[in-house]
PDB file of N, CA and C in Angstrom:
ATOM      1  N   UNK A   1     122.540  38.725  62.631  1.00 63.00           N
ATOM      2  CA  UNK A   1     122.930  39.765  61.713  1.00 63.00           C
ATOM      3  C   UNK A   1     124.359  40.193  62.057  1.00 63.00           C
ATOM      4  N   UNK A   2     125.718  40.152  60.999  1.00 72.00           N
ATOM      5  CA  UNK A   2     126.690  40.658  61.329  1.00 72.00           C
ATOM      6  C   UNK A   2     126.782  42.037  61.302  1.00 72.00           C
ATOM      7  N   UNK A   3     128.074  42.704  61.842  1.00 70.00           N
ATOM      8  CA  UNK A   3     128.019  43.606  61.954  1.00 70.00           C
ATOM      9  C   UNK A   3     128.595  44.646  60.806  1.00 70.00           C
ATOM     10  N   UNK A   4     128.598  44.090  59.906  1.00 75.00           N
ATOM     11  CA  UNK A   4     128.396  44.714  58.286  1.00 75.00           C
ATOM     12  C   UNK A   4     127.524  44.824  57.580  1.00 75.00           C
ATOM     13  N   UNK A   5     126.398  44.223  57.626  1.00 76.00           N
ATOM     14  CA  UNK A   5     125.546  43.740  57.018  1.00 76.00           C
ATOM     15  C   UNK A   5     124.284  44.945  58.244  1.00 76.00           C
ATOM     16  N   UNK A   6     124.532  44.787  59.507  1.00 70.00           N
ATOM     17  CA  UNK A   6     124.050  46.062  60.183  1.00 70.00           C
ATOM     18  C   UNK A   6     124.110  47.503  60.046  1.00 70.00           C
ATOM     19  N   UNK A   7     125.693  48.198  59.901  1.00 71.00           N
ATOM     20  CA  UNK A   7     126.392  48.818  59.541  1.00 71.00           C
ATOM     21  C   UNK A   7     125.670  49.312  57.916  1.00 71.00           C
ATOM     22  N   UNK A   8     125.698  48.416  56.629  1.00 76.00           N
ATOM     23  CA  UNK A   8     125.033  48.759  55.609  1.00 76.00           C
ATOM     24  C   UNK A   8     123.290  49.111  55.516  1.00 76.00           C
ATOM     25  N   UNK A   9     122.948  48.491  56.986  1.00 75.00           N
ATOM     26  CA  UNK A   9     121.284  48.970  56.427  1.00 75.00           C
ATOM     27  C   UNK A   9     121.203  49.849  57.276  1.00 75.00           C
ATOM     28  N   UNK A  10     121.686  50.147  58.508  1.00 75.00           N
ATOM     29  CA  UNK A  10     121.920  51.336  59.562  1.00 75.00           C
ATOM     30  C   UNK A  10     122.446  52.617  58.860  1.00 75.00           C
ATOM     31  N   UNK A  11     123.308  52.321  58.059  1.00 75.00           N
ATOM     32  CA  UNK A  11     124.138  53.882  57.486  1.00 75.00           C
ATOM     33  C   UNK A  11     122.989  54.512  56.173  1.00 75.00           C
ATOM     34  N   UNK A  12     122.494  54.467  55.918  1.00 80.00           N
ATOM     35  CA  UNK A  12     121.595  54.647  55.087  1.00 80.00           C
ATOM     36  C   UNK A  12     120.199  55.670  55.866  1.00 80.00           C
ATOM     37  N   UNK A  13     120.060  54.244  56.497  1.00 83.00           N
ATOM     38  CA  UNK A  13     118.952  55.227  57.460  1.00 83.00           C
ATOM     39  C   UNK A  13     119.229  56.320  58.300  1.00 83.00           C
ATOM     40  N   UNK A  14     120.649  56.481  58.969  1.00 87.00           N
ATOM     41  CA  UNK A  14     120.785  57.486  59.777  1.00 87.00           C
ATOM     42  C   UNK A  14     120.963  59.138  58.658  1.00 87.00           C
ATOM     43  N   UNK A  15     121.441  58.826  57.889  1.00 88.00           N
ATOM     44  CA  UNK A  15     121.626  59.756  56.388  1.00 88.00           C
ATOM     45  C   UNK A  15     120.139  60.753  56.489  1.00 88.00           C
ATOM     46  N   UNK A  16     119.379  59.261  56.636  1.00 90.00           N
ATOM     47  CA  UNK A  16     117.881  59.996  55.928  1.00 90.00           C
ATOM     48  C   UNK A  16     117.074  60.274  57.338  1.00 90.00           C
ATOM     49  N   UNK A  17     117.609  60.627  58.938  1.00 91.00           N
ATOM     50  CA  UNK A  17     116.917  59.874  59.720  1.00 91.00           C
ATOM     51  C   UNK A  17     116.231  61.941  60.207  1.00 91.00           C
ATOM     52  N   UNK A  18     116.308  62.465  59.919  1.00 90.00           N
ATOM     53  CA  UNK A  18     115.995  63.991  59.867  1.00 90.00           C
ATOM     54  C   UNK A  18     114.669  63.900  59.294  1.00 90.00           C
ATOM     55  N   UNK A  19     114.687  63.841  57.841  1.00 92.00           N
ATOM     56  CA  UNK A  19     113.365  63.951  57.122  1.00 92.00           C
ATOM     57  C   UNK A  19     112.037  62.330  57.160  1.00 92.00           C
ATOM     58  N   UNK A  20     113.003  61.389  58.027  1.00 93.00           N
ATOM     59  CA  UNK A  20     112.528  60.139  58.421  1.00 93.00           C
ATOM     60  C   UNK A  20     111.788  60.610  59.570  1.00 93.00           C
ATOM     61  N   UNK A  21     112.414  61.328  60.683  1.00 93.00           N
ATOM     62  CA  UNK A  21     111.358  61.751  61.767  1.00 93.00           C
ATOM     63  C   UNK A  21     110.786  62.480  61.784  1.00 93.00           C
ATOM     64  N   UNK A  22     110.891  63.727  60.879  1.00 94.00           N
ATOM     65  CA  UNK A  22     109.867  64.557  60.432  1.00 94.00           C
ATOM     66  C   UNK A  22     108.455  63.908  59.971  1.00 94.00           C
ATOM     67  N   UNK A  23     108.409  62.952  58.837  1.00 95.00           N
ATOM     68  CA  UNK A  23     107.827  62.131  57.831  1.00 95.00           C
ATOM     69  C   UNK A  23     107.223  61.263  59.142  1.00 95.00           C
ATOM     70  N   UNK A  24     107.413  60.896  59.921  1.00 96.00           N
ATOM     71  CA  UNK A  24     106.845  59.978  60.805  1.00 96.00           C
ATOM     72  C   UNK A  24     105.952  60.388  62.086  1.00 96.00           C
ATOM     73  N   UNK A  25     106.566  61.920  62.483  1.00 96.00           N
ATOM     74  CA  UNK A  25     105.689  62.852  63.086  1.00 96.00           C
ATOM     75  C   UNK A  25     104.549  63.208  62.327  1.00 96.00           C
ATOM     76  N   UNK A  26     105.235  63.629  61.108  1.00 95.00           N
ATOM     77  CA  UNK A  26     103.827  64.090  60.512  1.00 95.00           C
ATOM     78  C   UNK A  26     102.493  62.744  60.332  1.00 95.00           C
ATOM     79  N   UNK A  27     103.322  61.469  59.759  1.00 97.00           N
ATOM     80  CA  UNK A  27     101.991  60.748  59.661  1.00 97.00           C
ATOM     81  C   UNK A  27     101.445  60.714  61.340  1.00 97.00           C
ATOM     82  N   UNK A  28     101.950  60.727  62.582  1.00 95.00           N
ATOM     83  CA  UNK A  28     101.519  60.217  63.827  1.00 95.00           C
ATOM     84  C   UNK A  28     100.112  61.299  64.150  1.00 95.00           C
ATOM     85  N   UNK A  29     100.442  62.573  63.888  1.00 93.00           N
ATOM     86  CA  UNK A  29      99.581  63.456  63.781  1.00 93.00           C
ATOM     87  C   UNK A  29      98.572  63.445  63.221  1.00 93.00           C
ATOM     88  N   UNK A  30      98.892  63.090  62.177  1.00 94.00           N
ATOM     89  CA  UNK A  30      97.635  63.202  60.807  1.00 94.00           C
ATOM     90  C   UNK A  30      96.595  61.574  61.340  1.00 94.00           C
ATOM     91  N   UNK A  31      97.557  60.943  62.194  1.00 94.00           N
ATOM     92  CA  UNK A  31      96.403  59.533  62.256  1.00 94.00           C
ATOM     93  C   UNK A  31      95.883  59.906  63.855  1.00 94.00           C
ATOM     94  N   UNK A  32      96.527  60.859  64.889  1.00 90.00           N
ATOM     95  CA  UNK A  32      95.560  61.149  65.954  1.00 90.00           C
ATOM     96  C   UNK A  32      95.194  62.556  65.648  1.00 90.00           C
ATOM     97  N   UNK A  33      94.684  62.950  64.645  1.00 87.00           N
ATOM     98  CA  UNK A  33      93.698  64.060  64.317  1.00 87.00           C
ATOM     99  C   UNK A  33      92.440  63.967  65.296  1.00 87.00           C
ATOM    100  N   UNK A  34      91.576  63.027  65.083  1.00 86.00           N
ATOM    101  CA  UNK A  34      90.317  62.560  66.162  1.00 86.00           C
ATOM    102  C   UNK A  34      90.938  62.865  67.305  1.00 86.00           C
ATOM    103  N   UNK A  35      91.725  63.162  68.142  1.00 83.00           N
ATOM    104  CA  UNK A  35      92.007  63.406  68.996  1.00 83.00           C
ATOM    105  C   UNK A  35      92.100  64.960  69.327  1.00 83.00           C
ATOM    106  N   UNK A  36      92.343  65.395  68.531  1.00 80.00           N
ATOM    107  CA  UNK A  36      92.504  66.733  68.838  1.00 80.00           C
ATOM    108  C   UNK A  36      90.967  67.442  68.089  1.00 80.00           C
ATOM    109  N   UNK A  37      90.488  67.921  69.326  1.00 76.00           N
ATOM    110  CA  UNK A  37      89.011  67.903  69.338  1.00 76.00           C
ATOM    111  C   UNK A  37      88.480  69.316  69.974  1.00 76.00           C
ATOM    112  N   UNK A  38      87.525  70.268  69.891  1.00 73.00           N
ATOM    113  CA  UNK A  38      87.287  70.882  70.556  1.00 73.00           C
ATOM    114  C   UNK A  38      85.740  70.580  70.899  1.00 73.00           C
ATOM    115  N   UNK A  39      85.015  71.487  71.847  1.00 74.00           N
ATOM    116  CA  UNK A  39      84.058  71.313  72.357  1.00 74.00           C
ATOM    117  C   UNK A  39      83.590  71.629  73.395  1.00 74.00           C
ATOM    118  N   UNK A  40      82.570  71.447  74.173  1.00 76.00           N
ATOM    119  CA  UNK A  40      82.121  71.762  75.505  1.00 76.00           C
ATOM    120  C   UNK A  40      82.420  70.361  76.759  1.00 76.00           C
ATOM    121  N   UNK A  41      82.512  69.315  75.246  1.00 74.00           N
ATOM    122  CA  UNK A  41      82.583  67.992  76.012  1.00 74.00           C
ATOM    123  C   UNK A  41      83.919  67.798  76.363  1.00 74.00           C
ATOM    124  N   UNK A  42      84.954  68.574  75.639  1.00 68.00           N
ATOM    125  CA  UNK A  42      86.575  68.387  75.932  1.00 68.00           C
ATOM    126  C   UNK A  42      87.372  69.093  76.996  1.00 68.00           C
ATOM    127  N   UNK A  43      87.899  68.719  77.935  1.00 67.00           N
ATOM    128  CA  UNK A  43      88.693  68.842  79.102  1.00 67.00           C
ATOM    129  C   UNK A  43      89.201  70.365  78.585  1.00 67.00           C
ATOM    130  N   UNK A  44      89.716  71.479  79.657  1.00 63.00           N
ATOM    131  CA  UNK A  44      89.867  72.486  79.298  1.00 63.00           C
ATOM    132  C   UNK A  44      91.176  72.280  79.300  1.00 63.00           C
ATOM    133  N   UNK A  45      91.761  71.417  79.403  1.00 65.00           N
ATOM    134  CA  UNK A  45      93.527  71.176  79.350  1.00 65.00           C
ATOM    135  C   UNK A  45      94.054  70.457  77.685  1.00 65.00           C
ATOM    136  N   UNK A  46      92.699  70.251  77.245  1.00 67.00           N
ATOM    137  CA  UNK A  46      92.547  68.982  76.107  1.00 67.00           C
ATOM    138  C   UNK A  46      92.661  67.062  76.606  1.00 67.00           C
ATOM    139  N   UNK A  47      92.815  66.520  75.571  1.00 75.00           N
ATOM    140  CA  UNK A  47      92.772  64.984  75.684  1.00 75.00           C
ATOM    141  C   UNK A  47      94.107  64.514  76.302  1.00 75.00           C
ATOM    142  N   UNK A  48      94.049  63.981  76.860  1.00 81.00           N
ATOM    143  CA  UNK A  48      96.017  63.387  77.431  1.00 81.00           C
ATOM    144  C   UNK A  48      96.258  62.621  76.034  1.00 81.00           C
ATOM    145  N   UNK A  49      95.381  62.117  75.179  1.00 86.00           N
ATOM    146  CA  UNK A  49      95.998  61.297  74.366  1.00 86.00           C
ATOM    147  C   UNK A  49      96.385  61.886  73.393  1.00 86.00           C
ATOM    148  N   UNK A  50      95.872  63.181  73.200  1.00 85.00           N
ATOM    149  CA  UNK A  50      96.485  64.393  71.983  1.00 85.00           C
ATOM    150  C   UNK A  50      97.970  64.489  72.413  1.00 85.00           C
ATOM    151  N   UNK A  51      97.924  64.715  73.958  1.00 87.00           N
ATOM    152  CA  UNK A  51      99.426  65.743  74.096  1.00 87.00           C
ATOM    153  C   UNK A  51     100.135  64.561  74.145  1.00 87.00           C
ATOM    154  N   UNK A  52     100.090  63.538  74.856  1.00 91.00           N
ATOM    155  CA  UNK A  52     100.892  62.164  74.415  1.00 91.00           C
ATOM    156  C   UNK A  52     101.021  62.282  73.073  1.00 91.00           C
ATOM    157  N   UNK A  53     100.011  62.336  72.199  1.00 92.00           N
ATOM    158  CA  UNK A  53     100.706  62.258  70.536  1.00 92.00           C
ATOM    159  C   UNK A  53     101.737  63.669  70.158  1.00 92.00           C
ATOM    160  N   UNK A  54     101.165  64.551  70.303  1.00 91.00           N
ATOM    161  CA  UNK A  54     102.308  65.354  69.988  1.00 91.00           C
ATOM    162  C   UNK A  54     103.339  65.434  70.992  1.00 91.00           C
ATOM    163  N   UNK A  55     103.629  65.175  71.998  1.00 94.00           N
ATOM    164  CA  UNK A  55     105.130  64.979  72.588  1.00 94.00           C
ATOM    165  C   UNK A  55     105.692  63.795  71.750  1.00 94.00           C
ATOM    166  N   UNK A  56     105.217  62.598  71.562  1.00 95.00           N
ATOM    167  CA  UNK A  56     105.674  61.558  70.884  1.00 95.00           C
ATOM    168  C   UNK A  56     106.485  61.978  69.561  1.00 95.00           C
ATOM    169  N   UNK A  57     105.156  62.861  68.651  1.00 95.00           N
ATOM    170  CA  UNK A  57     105.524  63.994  67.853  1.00 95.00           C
ATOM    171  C   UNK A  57     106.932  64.600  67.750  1.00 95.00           C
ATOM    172  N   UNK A  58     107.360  65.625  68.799  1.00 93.00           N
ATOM    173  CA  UNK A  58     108.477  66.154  69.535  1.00 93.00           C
ATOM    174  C   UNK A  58     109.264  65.191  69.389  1.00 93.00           C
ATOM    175  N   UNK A  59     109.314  64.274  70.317  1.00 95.00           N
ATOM    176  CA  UNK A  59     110.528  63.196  70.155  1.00 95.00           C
ATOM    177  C   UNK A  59     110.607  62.453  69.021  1.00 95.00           C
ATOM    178  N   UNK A  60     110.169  62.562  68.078  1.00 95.00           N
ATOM    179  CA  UNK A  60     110.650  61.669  66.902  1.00 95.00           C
ATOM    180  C   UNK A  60     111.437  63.168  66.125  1.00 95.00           C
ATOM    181  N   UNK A  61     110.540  64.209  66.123  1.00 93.00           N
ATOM    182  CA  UNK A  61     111.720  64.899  65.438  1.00 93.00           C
ATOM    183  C   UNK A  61     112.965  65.348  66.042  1.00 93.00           C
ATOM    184  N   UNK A  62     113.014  65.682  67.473  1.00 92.00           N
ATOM    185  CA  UNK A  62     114.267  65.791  67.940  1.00 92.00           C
ATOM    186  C   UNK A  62     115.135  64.678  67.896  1.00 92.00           C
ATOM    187  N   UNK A  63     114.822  63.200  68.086  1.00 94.00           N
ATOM    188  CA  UNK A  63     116.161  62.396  67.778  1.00 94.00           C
ATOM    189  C   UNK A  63     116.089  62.321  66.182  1.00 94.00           C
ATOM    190  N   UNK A  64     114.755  62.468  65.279  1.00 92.00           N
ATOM    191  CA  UNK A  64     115.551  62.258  63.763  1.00 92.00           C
ATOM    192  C   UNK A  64     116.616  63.635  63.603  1.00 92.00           C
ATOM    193  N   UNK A  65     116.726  64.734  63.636  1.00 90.00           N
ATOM    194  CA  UNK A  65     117.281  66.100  63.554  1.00 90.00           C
ATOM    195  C   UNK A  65     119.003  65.466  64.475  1.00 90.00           C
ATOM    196  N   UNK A  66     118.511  65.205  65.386  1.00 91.00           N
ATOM    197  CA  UNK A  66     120.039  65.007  65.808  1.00 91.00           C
ATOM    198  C   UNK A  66     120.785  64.010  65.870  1.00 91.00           C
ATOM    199  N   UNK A  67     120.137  62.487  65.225  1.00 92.00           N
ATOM    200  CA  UNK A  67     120.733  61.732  65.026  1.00 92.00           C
ATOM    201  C   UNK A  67     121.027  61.825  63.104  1.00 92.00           C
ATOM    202  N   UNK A  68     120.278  62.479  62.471  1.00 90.00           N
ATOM    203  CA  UNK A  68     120.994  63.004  60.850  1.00 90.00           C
ATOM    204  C   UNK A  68     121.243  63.928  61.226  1.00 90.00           C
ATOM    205  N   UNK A  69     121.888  64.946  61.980  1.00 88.00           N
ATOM    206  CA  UNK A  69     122.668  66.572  61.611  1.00 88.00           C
ATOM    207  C   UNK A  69     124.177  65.654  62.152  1.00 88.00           C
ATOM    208  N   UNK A  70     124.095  64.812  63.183  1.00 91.00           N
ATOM    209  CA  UNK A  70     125.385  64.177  63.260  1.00 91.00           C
ATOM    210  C   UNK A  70     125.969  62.884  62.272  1.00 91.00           C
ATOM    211  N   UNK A  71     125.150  62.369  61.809  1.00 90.00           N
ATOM    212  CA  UNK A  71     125.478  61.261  60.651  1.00 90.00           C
ATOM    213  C   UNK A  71     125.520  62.161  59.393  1.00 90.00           C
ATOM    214  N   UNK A  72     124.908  63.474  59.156  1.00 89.00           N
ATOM    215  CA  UNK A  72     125.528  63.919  58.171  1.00 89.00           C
ATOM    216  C   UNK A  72     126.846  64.894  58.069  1.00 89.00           C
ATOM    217  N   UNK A  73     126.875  65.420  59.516  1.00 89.00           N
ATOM    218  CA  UNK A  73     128.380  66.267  59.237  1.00 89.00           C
ATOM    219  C   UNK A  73     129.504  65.091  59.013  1.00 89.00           C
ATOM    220  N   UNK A  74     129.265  63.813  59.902  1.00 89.00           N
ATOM    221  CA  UNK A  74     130.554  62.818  59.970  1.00 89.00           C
ATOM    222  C   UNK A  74     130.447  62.316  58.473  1.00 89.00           C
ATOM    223  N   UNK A  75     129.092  62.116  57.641  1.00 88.00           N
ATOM    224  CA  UNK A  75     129.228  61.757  56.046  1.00 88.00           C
ATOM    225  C   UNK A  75     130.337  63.133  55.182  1.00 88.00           C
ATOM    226  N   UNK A  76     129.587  64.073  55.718  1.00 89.00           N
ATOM    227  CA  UNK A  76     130.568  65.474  55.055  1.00 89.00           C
ATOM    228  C   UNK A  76     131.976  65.426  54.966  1.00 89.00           C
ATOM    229  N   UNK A  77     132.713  65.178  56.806  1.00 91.00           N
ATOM    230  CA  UNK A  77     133.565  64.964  56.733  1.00 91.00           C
ATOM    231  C   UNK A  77     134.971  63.943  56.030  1.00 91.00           C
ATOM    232  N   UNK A  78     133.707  62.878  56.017  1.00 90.00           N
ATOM    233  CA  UNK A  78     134.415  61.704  55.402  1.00 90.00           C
ATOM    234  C   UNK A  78     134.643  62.271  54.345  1.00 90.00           C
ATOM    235  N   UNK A  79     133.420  62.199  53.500  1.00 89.00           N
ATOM    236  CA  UNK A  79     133.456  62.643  52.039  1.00 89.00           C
ATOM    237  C   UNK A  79     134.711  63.596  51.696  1.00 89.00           C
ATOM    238  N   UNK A  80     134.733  64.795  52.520  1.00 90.00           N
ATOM    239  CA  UNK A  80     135.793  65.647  52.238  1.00 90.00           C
ATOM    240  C   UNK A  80     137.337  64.936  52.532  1.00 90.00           C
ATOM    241  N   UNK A  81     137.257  64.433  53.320  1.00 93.00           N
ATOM    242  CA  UNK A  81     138.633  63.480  53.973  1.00 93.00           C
ATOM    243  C   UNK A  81     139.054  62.544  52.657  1.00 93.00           C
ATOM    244  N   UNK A  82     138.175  61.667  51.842  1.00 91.00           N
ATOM    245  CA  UNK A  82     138.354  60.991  50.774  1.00 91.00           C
ATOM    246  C   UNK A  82     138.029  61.564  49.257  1.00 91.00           C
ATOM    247  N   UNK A  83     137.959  62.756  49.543  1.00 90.00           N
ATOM    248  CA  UNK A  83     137.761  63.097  48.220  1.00 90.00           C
ATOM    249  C   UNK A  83     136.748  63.324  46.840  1.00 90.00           C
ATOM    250  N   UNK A  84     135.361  62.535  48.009  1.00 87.00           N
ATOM    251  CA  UNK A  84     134.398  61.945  47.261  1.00 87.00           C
ATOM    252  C   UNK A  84     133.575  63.415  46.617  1.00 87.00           C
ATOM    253  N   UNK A  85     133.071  62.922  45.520  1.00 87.00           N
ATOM    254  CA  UNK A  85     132.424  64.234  45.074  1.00 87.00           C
ATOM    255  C   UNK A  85     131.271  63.486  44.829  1.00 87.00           C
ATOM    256  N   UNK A  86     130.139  64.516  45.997  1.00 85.00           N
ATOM    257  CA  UNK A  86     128.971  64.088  46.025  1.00 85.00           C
ATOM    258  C   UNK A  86     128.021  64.111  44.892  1.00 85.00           C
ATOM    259  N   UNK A  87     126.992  63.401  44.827  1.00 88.00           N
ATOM    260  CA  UNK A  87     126.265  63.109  43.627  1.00 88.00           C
ATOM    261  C   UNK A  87     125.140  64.850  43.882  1.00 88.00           C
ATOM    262  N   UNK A  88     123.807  64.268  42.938  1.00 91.00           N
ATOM    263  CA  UNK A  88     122.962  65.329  43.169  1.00 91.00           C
ATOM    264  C   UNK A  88     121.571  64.705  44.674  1.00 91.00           C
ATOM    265  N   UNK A  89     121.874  63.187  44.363  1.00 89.00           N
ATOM    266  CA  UNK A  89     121.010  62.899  45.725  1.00 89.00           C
ATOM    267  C   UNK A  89     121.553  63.417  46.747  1.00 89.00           C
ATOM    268  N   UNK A  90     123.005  63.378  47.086  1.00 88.00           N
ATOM    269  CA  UNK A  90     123.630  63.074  48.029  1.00 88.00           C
ATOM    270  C   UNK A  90     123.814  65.276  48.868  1.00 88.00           C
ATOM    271  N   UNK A  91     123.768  65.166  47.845  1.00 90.00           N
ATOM    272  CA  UNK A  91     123.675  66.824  48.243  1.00 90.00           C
ATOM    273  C   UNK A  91     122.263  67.486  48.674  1.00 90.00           C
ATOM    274  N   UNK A  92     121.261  66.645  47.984  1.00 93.00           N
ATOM    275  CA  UNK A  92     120.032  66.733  48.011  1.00 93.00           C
ATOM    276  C   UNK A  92     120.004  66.388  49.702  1.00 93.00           C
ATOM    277  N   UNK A  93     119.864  64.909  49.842  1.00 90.00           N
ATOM    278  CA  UNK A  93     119.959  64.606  51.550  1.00 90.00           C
ATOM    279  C   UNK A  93     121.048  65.351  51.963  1.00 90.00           C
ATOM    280  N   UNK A  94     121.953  66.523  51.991  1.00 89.00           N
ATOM    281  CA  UNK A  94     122.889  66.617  52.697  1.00 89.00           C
ATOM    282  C   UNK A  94     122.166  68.332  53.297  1.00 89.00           C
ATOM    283  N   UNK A  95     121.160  68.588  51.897  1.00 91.00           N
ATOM    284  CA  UNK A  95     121.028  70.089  52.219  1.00 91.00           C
ATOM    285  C   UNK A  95     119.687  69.664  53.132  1.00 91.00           C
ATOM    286  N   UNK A  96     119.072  69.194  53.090  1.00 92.00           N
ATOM    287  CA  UNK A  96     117.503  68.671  53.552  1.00 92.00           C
ATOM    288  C   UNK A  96     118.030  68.337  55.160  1.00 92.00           C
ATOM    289  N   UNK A  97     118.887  67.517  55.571  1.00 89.00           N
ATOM    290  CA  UNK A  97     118.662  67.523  56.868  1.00 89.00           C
ATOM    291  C   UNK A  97     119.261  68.177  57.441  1.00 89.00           C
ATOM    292  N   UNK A  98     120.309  69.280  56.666  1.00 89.00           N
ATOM    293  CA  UNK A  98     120.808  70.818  57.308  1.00 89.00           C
ATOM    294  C   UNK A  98     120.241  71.525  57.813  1.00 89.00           C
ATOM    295  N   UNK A  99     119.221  71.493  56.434  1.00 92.00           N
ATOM    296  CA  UNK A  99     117.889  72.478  56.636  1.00 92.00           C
ATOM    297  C   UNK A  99     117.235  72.554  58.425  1.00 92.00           C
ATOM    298  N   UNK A 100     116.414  70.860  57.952  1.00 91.00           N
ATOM    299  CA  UNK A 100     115.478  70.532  59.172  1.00 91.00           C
ATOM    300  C   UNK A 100     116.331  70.735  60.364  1.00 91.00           C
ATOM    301  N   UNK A 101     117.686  70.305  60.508  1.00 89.00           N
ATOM    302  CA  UNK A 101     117.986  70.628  61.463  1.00 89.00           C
ATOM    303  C   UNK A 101     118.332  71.868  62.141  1.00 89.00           C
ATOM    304  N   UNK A 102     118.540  72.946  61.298  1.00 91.00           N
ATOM    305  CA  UNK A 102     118.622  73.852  61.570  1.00 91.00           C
ATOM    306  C   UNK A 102     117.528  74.853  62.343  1.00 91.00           C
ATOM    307  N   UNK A 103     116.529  74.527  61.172  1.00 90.00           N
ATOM    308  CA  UNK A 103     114.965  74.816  61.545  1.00 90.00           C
ATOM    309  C   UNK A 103     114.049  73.887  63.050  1.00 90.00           C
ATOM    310  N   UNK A 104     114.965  72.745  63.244  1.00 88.00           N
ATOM    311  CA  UNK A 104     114.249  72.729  64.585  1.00 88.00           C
ATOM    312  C   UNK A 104     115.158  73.144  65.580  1.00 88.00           C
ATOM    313  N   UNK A 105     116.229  73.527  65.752  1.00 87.00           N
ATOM    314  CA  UNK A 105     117.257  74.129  66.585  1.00 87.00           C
ATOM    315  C   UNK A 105     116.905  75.769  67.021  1.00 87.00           C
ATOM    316  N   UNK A 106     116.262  76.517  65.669  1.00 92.00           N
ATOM    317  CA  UNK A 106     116.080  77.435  65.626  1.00 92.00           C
ATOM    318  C   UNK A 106     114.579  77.594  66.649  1.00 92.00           C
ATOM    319  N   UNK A 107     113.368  76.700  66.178  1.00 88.00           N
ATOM    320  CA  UNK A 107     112.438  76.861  66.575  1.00 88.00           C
ATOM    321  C   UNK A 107     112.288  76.510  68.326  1.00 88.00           C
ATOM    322  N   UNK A 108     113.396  75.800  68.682  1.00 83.00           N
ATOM    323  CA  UNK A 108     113.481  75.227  69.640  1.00 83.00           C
ATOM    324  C   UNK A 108     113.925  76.009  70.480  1.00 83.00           C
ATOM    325  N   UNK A 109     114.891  76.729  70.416  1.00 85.00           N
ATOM    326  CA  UNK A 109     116.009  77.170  70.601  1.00 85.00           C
ATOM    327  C   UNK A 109     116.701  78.927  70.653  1.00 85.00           C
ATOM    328  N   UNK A 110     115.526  79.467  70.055  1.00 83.00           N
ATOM    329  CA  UNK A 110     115.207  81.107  69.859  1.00 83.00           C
ATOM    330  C   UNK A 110     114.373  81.260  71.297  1.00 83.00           C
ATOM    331  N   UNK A 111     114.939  82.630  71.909  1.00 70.00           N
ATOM    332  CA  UNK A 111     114.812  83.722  72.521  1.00 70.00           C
ATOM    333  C   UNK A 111     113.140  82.959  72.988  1.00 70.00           C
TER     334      UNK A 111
END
């Protein structure tokens, strides 16, 4: 694979890579549900394989959030640097992984 042809399917994804790790946490969760269990029969700490899933969880949204809050300010910048006047997708992905990123910075990151 050259490195244009990388570059074109890489830049795309990092754009979307905020609501990509959100979207991917959420399915990881929703498929170790069975895991997260209560009971008399369940460890009073819970399952290791729950908290393995939600740390996994954690780390997909912290690198999607900070690998799109930085591929989208450097898209911003460009854009503004060339003049480009963004479409309605493009504003759409631009406000969406502002958002998320903001909102996990905040949640993370508050007092």
């Amino acid at each position: 694979m050259s490195w244009t042809s990388a570059r074109r399917f890489a830049g795309p994804l990092l754009l979307w890579a905020a609501p990509l790790g959100v979207g991917l946490a959420l399915i990881l969760l929703l498929a170790s549900a069975p895991l997260f269990r209560a009971g008399p029969e369940t460890p009073s700490a819970g399952d290791s394989q729950a908290w393995g899933a939600m740390w996994a969880a954690l780390a997909l949204v912290a690198t999607g959030c900070a690998a799109g809050g930085v591929a989208t300010l450097a898209w911003l910048v460009r854009a503004w640097r060339r003049r480009h006047r963004p479409s309605a997708v493009e504003w759409f992905r631009t406000v969406l992984n502002l958002v998320l990123v903001l909102g996990f910075c905040w949640i993370w990151f508050r007092d």
